Coordinates of N, CA and C in Angstrom, one line a residue:
Chain A
E1 N 16.0 -5.2 20.4 CA 14.8 -5.6 19.7 C 15.2 -6.9 18.9
T2 N 14.3 -7.8 18.8 CA 14.5 -9.0 18.1 C 13.3 -9.2 17.1
G3 N 13.6 -10.0 16.1 CA 12.5 -10.3 15.2 C 12.1 -9.2 14.3
V4 N 10.8 -9.1 14.0 CA 10.3 -8.1 13.1 C 9.4 -7.1 13.8
T5 N 9.7 -5.9 13.7 CA 9.0 -4.8 14.4 C 8.3 -3.9 13.4
Q6 N 7.1 -3.4 13.8 CA 6.3 -2.5 12.9 C 5.9 -1.3 13.7
T7 N 5.9 -0.2 13.1 CA 5.4 1.0 13.7 C 4.7 1.9 12.7
P8 N 3.6 2.5 13.1 CA 2.9 2.4 14.4 C 2.1 1.1 14.4
R9 N 1.6 0.8 15.6 CA 0.8 -0.4 15.7 C -0.7 -0.1 15.3
H10 N -1.0 1.2 15.5 CA -2.4 1.6 15.1 C -2.3 3.0 14.4
L11 N -3.1 3.1 13.4 CA -3.0 4.4 12.6 C -4.4 4.7 12.1
V12 N -4.9 5.9 12.4 CA -6.1 6.4 11.9 C -5.8 7.6 11.0
M13 N -6.3 7.6 9.8 CA -6.0 8.7 8.9 C -7.2 9.0 8.0
G14 N -7.2 10.2 7.6 CA -8.3 10.7 6.6 C -7.9 10.3 5.2
M15 N -8.8 10.4 4.3 CA -8.5 10.1 2.9 C -7.5 11.0 2.2
T16 N -7.4 12.2 2.8 CA -6.4 13.1 2.1 C -5.1 13.1 2.8
N17 N -4.9 12.4 3.8 CA -3.6 12.3 4.5 C -2.6 11.6 3.8
K18 N -1.3 11.8 4.2 CA -0.2 11.0 3.7 C 0.5 10.5 5.0
K19 N 0.7 9.2 5.0 CA 1.4 8.6 6.2 C 2.2 7.4 5.7
S20 N 3.1 7.0 6.6 CA 4.0 5.8 6.2 C 4.0 4.8 7.3
L21 N 4.0 3.5 6.9 CA 4.2 2.4 7.8 C 5.7 2.0 7.7
K22 N 6.2 1.6 8.9 CA 7.6 1.2 8.9 C 7.7 -0.2 9.4
C23 N 8.6 -0.9 8.8 CA 8.9 -2.3 9.2 C 10.4 -2.4 9.4
E24 N 10.9 -3.1 10.4 CA 12.3 -3.3 10.6 C 12.5 -4.7 11.0
Q25 N 13.5 -5.4 10.4 CA 13.8 -6.8 10.8 C 15.2 -6.8 11.3
H26 N 15.3 -7.6 12.4 CA 16.6 -7.7 13.1 C 17.2 -9.1 12.9
L27 N 16.9 -9.8 11.8 CA 17.2 -11.2 11.7 C 18.3 -11.4 10.6
G28 N 18.7 -10.4 10.0 CA 19.7 -10.5 8.9 C 19.2 -11.1 7.7
H29 N 17.9 -11.0 7.5 CA 17.2 -11.6 6.3 C 17.4 -10.7 5.0
N30 N 17.3 -11.3 3.9 CA 17.4 -10.6 2.6 C 16.1 -10.2 1.9
A31 N 15.0 -10.8 2.3 CA 13.8 -10.6 1.7 C 12.7 -10.1 2.7
M32 N 11.9 -9.1 2.2 CA 10.9 -8.6 3.0 C 9.6 -8.5 2.2
Y33 N 8.5 -8.5 3.0 CA 7.2 -8.6 2.3 C 6.2 -7.6 3.0
W34 N 5.2 -7.1 2.3 CA 4.0 -6.5 2.8 C 2.8 -7.3 2.5
Y35 N 2.0 -7.5 3.5 CA 0.7 -8.2 3.3 C -0.4 -7.3 3.8
K36 N -1.6 -7.5 3.2 CA -2.8 -6.8 3.7 C -3.8 -7.9 4.2
Q37 N -4.3 -7.7 5.5 CA -5.2 -8.7 6.0 C -6.5 -7.9 6.3
S38 N -7.5 -8.2 5.5 CA -8.9 -7.6 5.7 C -9.7 -8.6 6.4
A39 N -10.8 -8.1 7.0 CA -11.7 -9.0 7.7 C -12.2 -10.1 6.8
K40 N -12.1 -11.3 7.3 CA -12.7 -12.5 6.6 C -12.2 -12.7 5.2
K41 N -11.0 -12.3 4.9 CA -10.4 -12.5 3.6 C -9.0 -13.1 3.9
P42 N -8.5 -13.9 2.9 CA -7.1 -14.4 3.1 C -6.1 -13.2 3.1
L43 N -5.0 -13.5 3.7 CA -3.9 -12.5 3.6 C -3.5 -12.3 2.1
E44 N -3.4 -11.1 1.7 CA -3.0 -10.7 0.4 C -1.6 -10.2 0.3
L45 N -0.8 -10.9 -0.5 CA 0.6 -10.4 -0.6 C 0.6 -9.2 -1.5
M46 N 1.2 -8.1 -1.0 CA 1.2 -6.9 -1.8 C 2.5 -6.7 -2.5
F47 N 3.6 -6.7 -1.8 CA 4.9 -6.4 -2.3 C 6.0 -7.4 -1.8
V48 N 7.0 -7.7 -2.6 CA 8.1 -8.5 -2.2 C 9.4 -7.8 -2.6
Y49 N 10.3 -7.7 -1.6 CA 11.6 -7.1 -1.9 C 12.7 -8.2 -1.6
S50 N 13.6 -8.3 -2.5 CA 14.8 -9.1 -2.3 C 16.0 -8.3 -2.5
L51 N 16.9 -8.2 -1.5 CA 18.1 -7.4 -1.6 C 17.8 -6.0 -2.0
E52 N 16.7 -5.5 -1.4 CA 16.3 -4.1 -1.7 C 15.7 -3.8 -3.0
E53 N 15.5 -4.9 -3.8 CA 14.9 -4.7 -5.1 C 13.5 -5.3 -5.1
R54 N 12.5 -4.6 -5.7 CA 11.2 -5.1 -5.7 C 11.1 -6.2 -6.7
V55 N 10.5 -7.4 -6.3 CA 10.4 -8.5 -7.2 C 9.0 -8.9 -7.5
E56 N 8.1 -8.4 -6.7 CA 6.6 -8.7 -6.9 C 5.8 -7.5 -6.6
N57 N 4.8 -7.2 -7.4 CA 3.9 -6.1 -7.1 C 2.5 -6.7 -7.6
N58 N 1.8 -7.2 -6.7 CA 0.6 -7.9 -7.1 C -0.6 -7.0 -7.3
S59 N -0.5 -6.2 -8.4 CA -1.6 -5.3 -8.8 C -2.2 -4.5 -7.7
V60 N -1.2 -3.9 -7.0 CA -1.6 -3.0 -5.8 C -1.8 -1.6 -6.4
P61 N -2.9 -0.9 -5.9 CA -3.1 0.4 -6.4 C -2.0 1.4 -6.1
S62 N -1.8 2.3 -6.9 CA -0.6 3.2 -6.8 C -0.7 4.1 -5.5
R63 N -1.8 4.1 -4.8 CA -1.9 4.9 -3.6 C -1.1 4.2 -2.5
F64 N -0.6 3.0 -2.7 CA 0.4 2.3 -1.9 C 1.7 2.3 -2.6
S65 N 2.7 2.9 -1.9 CA 4.0 3.0 -2.5 C 5.1 2.4 -1.5
P66 N 5.7 1.3 -1.9 CA 6.7 0.7 -1.0 C 8.1 1.3 -1.2
E67 N 8.9 1.2 -0.2 CA 10.3 1.7 -0.3 C 11.1 0.7 0.6
C68 N 12.2 0.3 0.1 CA 13.1 -0.5 0.8 C 14.6 0.0 0.7
P69 N 14.9 0.9 1.6 CA 16.2 1.6 1.6 C 17.4 0.7 1.9
N70 N 17.2 -0.4 2.6 CA 18.2 -1.4 2.9 C 17.5 -2.7 3.3
S71 N 18.3 -3.7 3.5 CA 17.7 -5.0 3.7 C 17.0 -5.1 5.0
S72 N 17.2 -4.2 5.9 CA 16.6 -4.3 7.2 C 15.3 -3.5 7.4
H73 N 15.1 -2.6 6.5 CA 13.9 -1.6 6.6 C 13.0 -1.7 5.4
L74 N 11.8 -1.6 5.7 CA 10.8 -1.6 4.6 C 9.7 -0.6 5.0
F75 N 9.3 0.3 4.1 CA 8.3 1.2 4.3 C 7.1 1.0 3.4
L76 N 5.9 1.5 3.8 CA 4.8 1.5 2.9 C 4.2 2.9 3.1
H77 N 4.4 3.7 2.0 CA 3.9 5.0 2.0 C 2.4 5.0 1.5
L78 N 1.6 5.8 2.2 CA 0.2 5.8 1.9 C -0.3 7.2 1.6
H79 N -1.1 7.3 0.5 CA -1.7 8.6 0.2 C -3.0 8.4 -0.5
T80 N -3.9 9.4 -0.2 CA -5.3 9.3 -0.7 C -5.9 8.0 -0.7
L81 N -5.9 7.4 0.5 CA -6.5 6.1 0.7 C -8.0 6.1 0.7
Q82 N -8.6 5.0 0.6 CA -10.0 4.8 0.6 C -10.4 4.0 1.9
P83 N -11.7 4.2 2.3 CA -12.1 3.5 3.5 C -11.9 1.9 3.4
E84 N -12.0 1.4 2.2 CA -11.9 0.0 2.0 C -10.4 -0.5 2.2
D85 N -9.5 0.5 2.3 CA -8.1 0.1 2.6 C -7.9 -0.1 4.1
S86 N -8.9 0.1 4.9 CA -8.7 -0.2 6.3 C -8.5 -1.7 6.5
A87 N -7.4 -2.0 7.2 CA -7.0 -3.4 7.3 C -5.9 -3.5 8.3
L88 N -5.4 -4.7 8.5 CA -4.2 -5.0 9.2 C -3.1 -5.2 8.2
Y89 N -2.0 -4.4 8.3 CA -0.9 -4.5 7.3 C 0.2 -5.2 8.0
L90 N 0.6 -6.3 7.5 CA 1.6 -7.1 8.1 C 2.9 -7.1 7.3
C91 N 4.0 -7.0 8.0 CA 5.3 -7.1 7.3 C 5.9 -8.4 7.7
A92 N 6.7 -9.0 6.8 CA 7.3 -10.2 7.1 C 8.7 -10.2 6.4
S93 N 9.6 -11.1 6.9 CA 10.9 -11.2 6.3 C 11.2 -12.7 6.2
S94 N 12.1 -13.0 5.3 CA 12.6 -14.4 5.2 C 14.1 -14.3 4.8
Q95 N 14.8 -15.4 4.9 CA 16.2 -15.4 4.7 C 16.6 -15.0 3.3
D96 N 16.0 -15.7 2.3 CA 16.2 -15.4 0.9 C 14.9 -15.7 0.1
L97 N 15.0 -15.5 -1.2 CA 13.9 -15.9 -2.1 C 14.3 -17.2 -2.8
E98 N 15.4 -17.1 -3.6 CA 15.8 -18.2 -4.4 C 16.2 -19.4 -3.5
G99 N 15.6 -20.5 -3.7 CA 15.9 -21.7 -2.9 C 15.3 -21.6 -1.5
N100 N 14.5 -20.6 -1.4 CA 13.9 -20.3 0.0 C 12.8 -21.3 0.3
D101 N 13.0 -22.0 1.4 CA 11.9 -22.9 1.7 C 10.7 -22.2 2.4
G102 N 10.8 -20.9 2.4 CA 9.6 -20.2 2.6 C 9.3 -19.7 4.0
E103 N 10.0 -20.1 5.0 CA 9.6 -19.6 6.3 C 9.7 -18.1 6.4
Q104 N 8.6 -17.5 6.7 CA 8.5 -16.1 6.9 C 8.3 -15.7 8.3
F105 N 8.9 -14.7 8.8 CA 8.7 -14.2 10.1 C 7.9 -12.9 10.1
F106 N 6.9 -12.9 10.8 CA 5.9 -11.7 10.7 C 6.1 -10.7 11.9
G107 N 5.8 -9.5 11.6 CA 5.7 -8.5 12.6 C 4.3 -8.5 13.2
P108 N 4.1 -7.6 14.1 CA 2.8 -7.6 14.8 C 1.7 -6.9 14.0
G109 N 2.1 -6.2 13.0 CA 1.1 -5.5 12.1 C 0.8 -4.1 12.5
T110 N 0.3 -3.4 11.6 CA -0.3 -2.0 11.8 C -1.7 -2.1 11.5
R111 N -2.6 -1.7 12.5 CA -4.0 -1.7 12.2 C -4.3 -0.3 11.7
L112 N -4.7 -0.3 10.4 CA -5.0 1.0 9.8 C -6.5 1.2 9.6
T113 N -6.9 2.4 10.0 CA -8.3 2.8 9.8 C -8.4 4.0 8.9
V114 N -9.1 4.0 7.8 CA -9.2 5.1 7.0 C -10.6 5.7 7.1
L115 N -10.7 7.0 7.5 CA -12.0 7.6 7.7 C -12.5 8.3 6.5
Chain B
A14 N -2.9 -22.2 -11.3 CA -3.1 -21.3 -10.2 C -2.9 -22.0 -8.8
Q15 N -2.5 -21.3 -7.8 CA -2.4 -21.8 -6.5 C -3.6 -21.4 -5.6
K16 N -4.0 -22.2 -4.7 CA -5.1 -21.9 -3.9 C -5.1 -22.7 -2.6
V17 N -5.4 -22.1 -1.5 CA -5.5 -22.8 -0.3 C -6.9 -22.6 0.3
T18 N -7.5 -23.7 0.7 CA -8.9 -23.6 1.2 C -9.0 -24.1 2.6
Q19 N -9.5 -23.3 3.5 CA -9.8 -23.7 4.9 C -11.3 -23.6 5.0
A20 N -11.9 -24.7 4.9 CA -13.4 -24.6 4.9 C -14.0 -24.3 6.2
Q21 N -13.3 -24.6 7.3 CA -13.9 -24.3 8.6 C -13.6 -22.8 9.0
T22 N -14.6 -22.0 9.0 CA -14.5 -20.6 9.4 C -14.2 -20.5 10.9
E23 N -14.9 -21.2 11.7 CA -14.8 -21.1 13.1 C -15.1 -22.4 13.8
I24 N -14.4 -22.8 14.8 CA -14.6 -24.0 15.5 C -14.6 -23.7 17.0
S25 N -15.5 -24.2 17.7 CA -15.5 -24.1 19.2 C -15.5 -25.4 19.8
V26 N -14.6 -25.6 20.8 CA -14.4 -26.8 21.5 C -14.3 -26.5 23.0
V27 N -14.4 -27.5 23.8 CA -14.2 -27.4 25.2 C -12.8 -27.9 25.5
E28 N -12.2 -27.2 26.5 CA -10.8 -27.6 26.9 C -10.7 -29.1 27.0
K29 N -9.6 -29.6 26.6 CA -9.2 -31.0 26.6 C -9.7 -31.8 25.5
E30 N -10.6 -31.2 24.7 CA -11.0 -31.9 23.5 C -9.9 -31.9 22.4
D31 N -9.9 -32.9 21.5 CA -9.0 -32.8 20.4 C -9.8 -32.1 19.2
V32 N -9.0 -31.4 18.4 CA -9.6 -30.7 17.3 C -8.7 -30.7 16.1
T33 N -9.3 -30.9 14.9 CA -8.6 -30.9 13.7 C -9.0 -29.8 12.8
L34 N -8.0 -29.1 12.3 CA -8.2 -28.0 11.4 C -7.8 -28.5 10.0
D35 N -8.7 -28.3 9.0 CA -8.5 -28.8 7.7 C -7.9 -27.8 6.8
C36 N -7.1 -28.3 5.8 CA -6.5 -27.4 4.8 C -6.4 -28.2 3.6
V37 N -6.9 -27.7 2.5 CA -6.8 -28.3 1.2 C -6.2 -27.3 0.2
Y38 N -5.2 -27.8 -0.6 CA -4.5 -26.8 -1.4 C -4.6 -27.3 -2.9
E39 N -4.3 -26.4 -3.8 CA -4.2 -26.7 -5.2 C -2.9 -26.1 -5.7
T40 N -2.2 -26.9 -6.5 CA -1.0 -26.4 -7.2 C -0.7 -27.3 -8.3
R41 N -0.1 -26.8 -9.3 CA 0.4 -27.6 -10.4 C 1.9 -27.9 -10.3
D42 N 2.5 -27.3 -9.3 CA 3.9 -27.4 -9.2 C 4.2 -28.7 -8.4
T43 N 5.4 -29.3 -8.7 CA 5.8 -30.5 -8.0 C 6.6 -30.2 -6.8
T44 N 7.2 -29.0 -6.8 CA 7.9 -28.5 -5.6 C 7.2 -27.3 -5.0
Y45 N 6.8 -27.5 -3.8 CA 6.1 -26.5 -3.0 C 6.3 -26.7 -1.5
Y46 N 5.9 -25.7 -0.8 CA 6.0 -25.9 0.7 C 4.6 -25.5 1.3
L47 N 4.3 -26.2 2.4 CA 3.1 -25.9 3.1 C 3.4 -25.5 4.5
F48 N 2.6 -24.6 5.0 CA 2.9 -24.0 6.4 C 1.6 -24.0 7.2
W49 N 1.8 -23.9 8.5 CA 0.7 -23.5 9.4 C 1.2 -22.4 10.2
Y50 N 0.4 -21.3 10.4 CA 0.7 -20.2 11.2 C -0.5 -20.0 12.2
K51 N -0.1 -19.5 13.4 CA -1.1 -19.2 14.4 C -1.1 -17.6 14.6
Q52 N -2.3 -17.1 14.6 CA -2.4 -15.6 14.8 C -3.3 -15.4 16.1
P53 N -2.6 -15.1 17.2 CA -3.3 -14.8 18.4 C -3.9 -13.4 18.3
P54 N -4.8 -13.0 19.3 CA -5.4 -11.7 19.2 C -4.4 -10.5 19.1
S55 N -3.2 -10.7 19.5 CA -2.2 -9.6 19.3 C -1.9 -9.3 17.9
G56 N -2.2 -10.2 17.0 CA -2.1 -10.0 15.5 C -0.9 -10.6 14.9
E57 N 0.2 -10.8 15.6 CA 1.4 -11.3 14.9 C 1.2 -12.8 14.6
L58 N 1.6 -13.1 13.3 CA 1.5 -14.5 12.9 C 2.7 -15.3 13.5
V59 N 2.5 -16.4 14.0 CA 3.5 -17.2 14.6 C 3.6 -18.5 13.8
F60 N 4.9 -18.8 13.3 CA 5.1 -19.9 12.5 C 5.0 -21.2 13.4
L61 N 4.3 -22.2 12.8 CA 4.2 -23.5 13.5 C 4.9 -24.6 12.9
I62 N 4.8 -24.7 11.5 CA 5.4 -25.8 10.9 C 5.6 -25.5 9.4
R63 N 6.6 -26.1 8.8 CA 6.8 -26.1 7.3 C 7.0 -27.5 6.8
R64 N 6.4 -27.8 5.7 CA 6.5 -29.1 5.1 C 6.8 -28.9 3.6
N65 N 7.8 -29.7 3.1 CA 8.0 -29.6 1.6 C 7.3 -30.7 0.9
S66 N 7.1 -30.5 -0.4 CA 6.2 -31.4 -1.1 C 6.7 -32.9 -1.2
F67 N 8.0 -33.0 -0.9 CA 8.6 -34.4 -1.0 C 8.6 -35.1 0.3
D68 N 8.1 -34.5 1.3 CA 8.2 -35.2 2.6 C 6.8 -35.3 3.1
E69 N 6.2 -36.5 3.0 CA 4.9 -36.8 3.4 C 4.8 -37.4 4.8
Q70 N 5.9 -37.4 5.5 CA 5.9 -38.0 6.9 C 5.0 -37.1 7.8
N71 N 4.2 -37.7 8.6 CA 3.5 -36.9 9.5 C 4.4 -36.4 10.6
E72 N 4.0 -35.4 11.3 CA 4.9 -34.8 12.3 C 4.1 -34.6 13.6
I73 N 4.7 -34.8 14.7 CA 4.1 -34.5 16.0 C 5.1 -33.7 16.8
S74 N 4.5 -32.6 17.3 CA 5.3 -31.7 18.2 C 4.4 -31.4 19.4
G75 N 4.7 -32.1 20.5 CA 3.9 -31.9 21.7 C 2.4 -32.3 21.5
R76 N 1.6 -31.3 21.7 CA 0.1 -31.6 21.5 C -0.3 -31.4 20.0
Y77 N 0.6 -30.9 19.2 CA 0.3 -30.6 17.8 C 0.8 -31.7 16.9
S78 N 0.0 -32.0 15.9 CA 0.4 -33.0 14.9 C -0.2 -32.6 13.5
W79 N 0.5 -33.0 12.5 CA 0.1 -32.6 11.1 C 0.1 -33.8 10.3
N80 N -0.9 -33.9 9.4 CA -1.1 -35.0 8.5 C -1.1 -34.5 7.1
F81 N 0.0 -34.8 6.4 CA 0.1 -34.3 5.0 C -0.2 -35.5 4.0
Q82 N -1.1 -35.3 3.2 CA -1.5 -36.3 2.2 C -1.5 -35.7 0.8
K83 N -0.6 -36.0 0.0 CA -0.5 -35.5 -1.4 C -1.7 -36.0 -2.2
S84 N -2.1 -37.3 -1.9 CA -3.1 -37.9 -2.7 C -4.4 -37.1 -2.6
T85 N -4.7 -36.5 -1.5 CA -5.9 -35.7 -1.3 C -5.6 -34.2 -1.3
S86 N -4.3 -33.8 -1.5 CA -3.9 -32.4 -1.4 C -4.4 -31.8 -0.1
S87 N -4.1 -32.5 1.0 CA -4.5 -31.9 2.3 C -3.3 -31.9 3.2
F88 N -3.4 -30.9 4.1 CA -2.4 -30.7 5.1 C -3.1 -30.3 6.4
N89 N -3.6 -31.3 7.1 CA -4.5 -31.0 8.3 C -3.7 -30.9 9.6
F90 N -4.2 -30.2 10.5 CA -3.5 -29.9 11.7 C -4.4 -30.3 12.9
T91 N -3.9 -31.1 13.8 CA -4.6 -31.6 15.0 C -4.0 -31.1 16.2
I92 N -4.8 -30.5 17.1 CA -4.4 -30.2 18.5 C -5.0 -31.2 19.4
T93 N -4.2 -31.9 20.2 CA -4.7 -32.8 21.1 C -4.8 -32.2 22.5
A94 N -5.9 -32.5 23.2 CA -6.1 -32.0 24.5 C -6.0 -30.5 24.5
S95 N -6.9 -29.8 23.8 CA -6.8 -28.4 23.5 C -6.8 -27.6 24.9
Q96 N -6.2 -26.4 24.8 CA -6.2 -25.6 26.0 C -6.7 -24.2 25.6
V97 N -7.1 -23.4 26.5 CA -7.6 -22.1 26.3 C -6.6 -21.2 25.5
V98 N -5.3 -21.4 25.8 CA -4.3 -20.6 25.1 C -4.1 -21.0 23.6
D99 N -4.8 -22.0 23.2 CA -4.8 -22.4 21.8 C -5.8 -21.6 21.0
S100 N -6.6 -20.8 21.7 CA -7.6 -20.0 21.0 C -6.9 -18.9 20.1
A101 N -7.1 -19.0 18.8 CA -6.5 -18.1 17.9 C -7.1 -18.4 16.5
V102 N -6.6 -17.6 15.5 CA -6.9 -17.9 14.2 C -5.7 -18.6 13.6
Y103 N -6.0 -19.7 12.9 CA -4.9 -20.6 12.3 C -5.0 -20.5 10.8
F104 N -3.8 -20.2 10.2 CA -3.7 -20.1 8.8 C -2.9 -21.2 8.2
C105 N -3.4 -21.8 7.1 CA -2.6 -22.7 6.3 C -2.1 -21.9 5.1
A106 N -0.9 -22.2 4.7 CA -0.3 -21.4 3.5 C 0.5 -22.3 2.6
L107 N 0.5 -21.9 1.4 CA 1.3 -22.6 0.3 C 2.3 -21.7 -0.2
S108 N 3.5 -22.2 -0.4 CA 4.6 -21.4 -0.9 C 5.1 -22.0 -2.2
D109 N 5.0 -21.2 -3.3 CA 5.5 -21.6 -4.6 C 6.8 -20.8 -4.8
P110 N 8.0 -21.3 -4.4 CA 9.2 -20.5 -4.5 C 9.3 -19.9 -5.9
P111 N 10.0 -18.7 -6.0 CA 10.7 -18.1 -4.9 C 9.9 -17.1 -4.1
S112 N 8.9 -16.6 -4.6 CA 8.4 -15.4 -3.9 C 6.9 -15.4 -3.5
Q113 N 6.1 -16.4 -4.1 CA 4.7 -16.3 -3.9 C 4.3 -17.1 -2.6
F114 N 3.4 -16.5 -1.9 CA 2.9 -17.1 -0.7 C 1.4 -17.0 -0.7
Y115 N 0.7 -18.1 -0.6 CA -0.8 -18.1 -0.6 C -1.3 -18.6 0.7
F116 N -2.2 -17.7 1.3 CA -2.7 -18.1 2.6 C -4.2 -18.5 2.4
G117 N -4.6 -19.4 3.2 CA -6.1 -19.7 3.3 C -6.7 -18.6 4.1
S118 N -8.0 -18.6 4.2 CA -8.8 -17.6 4.9 C -8.8 -17.7 6.4
G119 N -8.2 -18.8 6.9 CA -8.1 -18.9 8.3 C -9.2 -19.6 9.0
T120 N -8.9 -20.3 10.1 CA -9.9 -20.9 10.9 C -9.8 -20.4 12.3
K121 N -10.9 -19.8 12.8 CA -10.8 -19.3 14.2 C -11.2 -20.4 15.2
L122 N -10.3 -20.7 16.1 CA -10.5 -21.7 17.1 C -10.8 -21.1 18.4
N123 N -11.9 -21.4 19.0 CA -12.3 -21.0 20.3 C -12.2 -22.2 21.2
V124 N -11.4 -22.1 22.3 CA -11.3 -23.2 23.2 C -11.9 -22.6 24.5
K125 N -13.0 -23.2 25.0 CA -13.7 -22.8 26.2 C -13.2 -23.6 27.4
P126 N -13.1 -22.9 28.5 CA -12.7 -23.6 29.7 C -13.8 -24.6 30.2

């Protein structure tokens, strides 16, 4: 596997379910990101991790809980979601944050539907 | 505050036409980076180009070219002789290091045969 992978690619869940999205990067990067892409809206940065520590949390509701056990893996734990949380969730990674010229490599995304 | 505006929601062209996608940004920082990404129907964002705020040279890569003008805070993207495979959503983005990334709302390009 190369690049950034995400599983599952598609997920349908009820509002009472608990599920997790997984992201894995095979690039040796130190920073990882979660984005939300809703229809006709700009990509929204949700969380940023650098060397497994969270450095940004952009006012994301607590029903989204990230976890970064190591620099290659990033999870997004979901519980009691709302229908408006239905979106494409994209994971990305970059070499570093400090001095980073910003190039991010994106995974294919998880298409989430909340019923 | 940082902001990226892509005023063109959707553009349709016929194959072999040239097309320019507009991007206007706002930032108070003197050091920043600008990007273009392509998102095909498969969903994965594909990196196209990065520009730092100190380099205003225009760049050409094959059929793609970029025009960066700090005076107008614009970073426009032109595809020459468009092809059907160019059909995708294109995003312009602004990076204010170290961690913030701001995307425009995207421009959907339809290239018809």
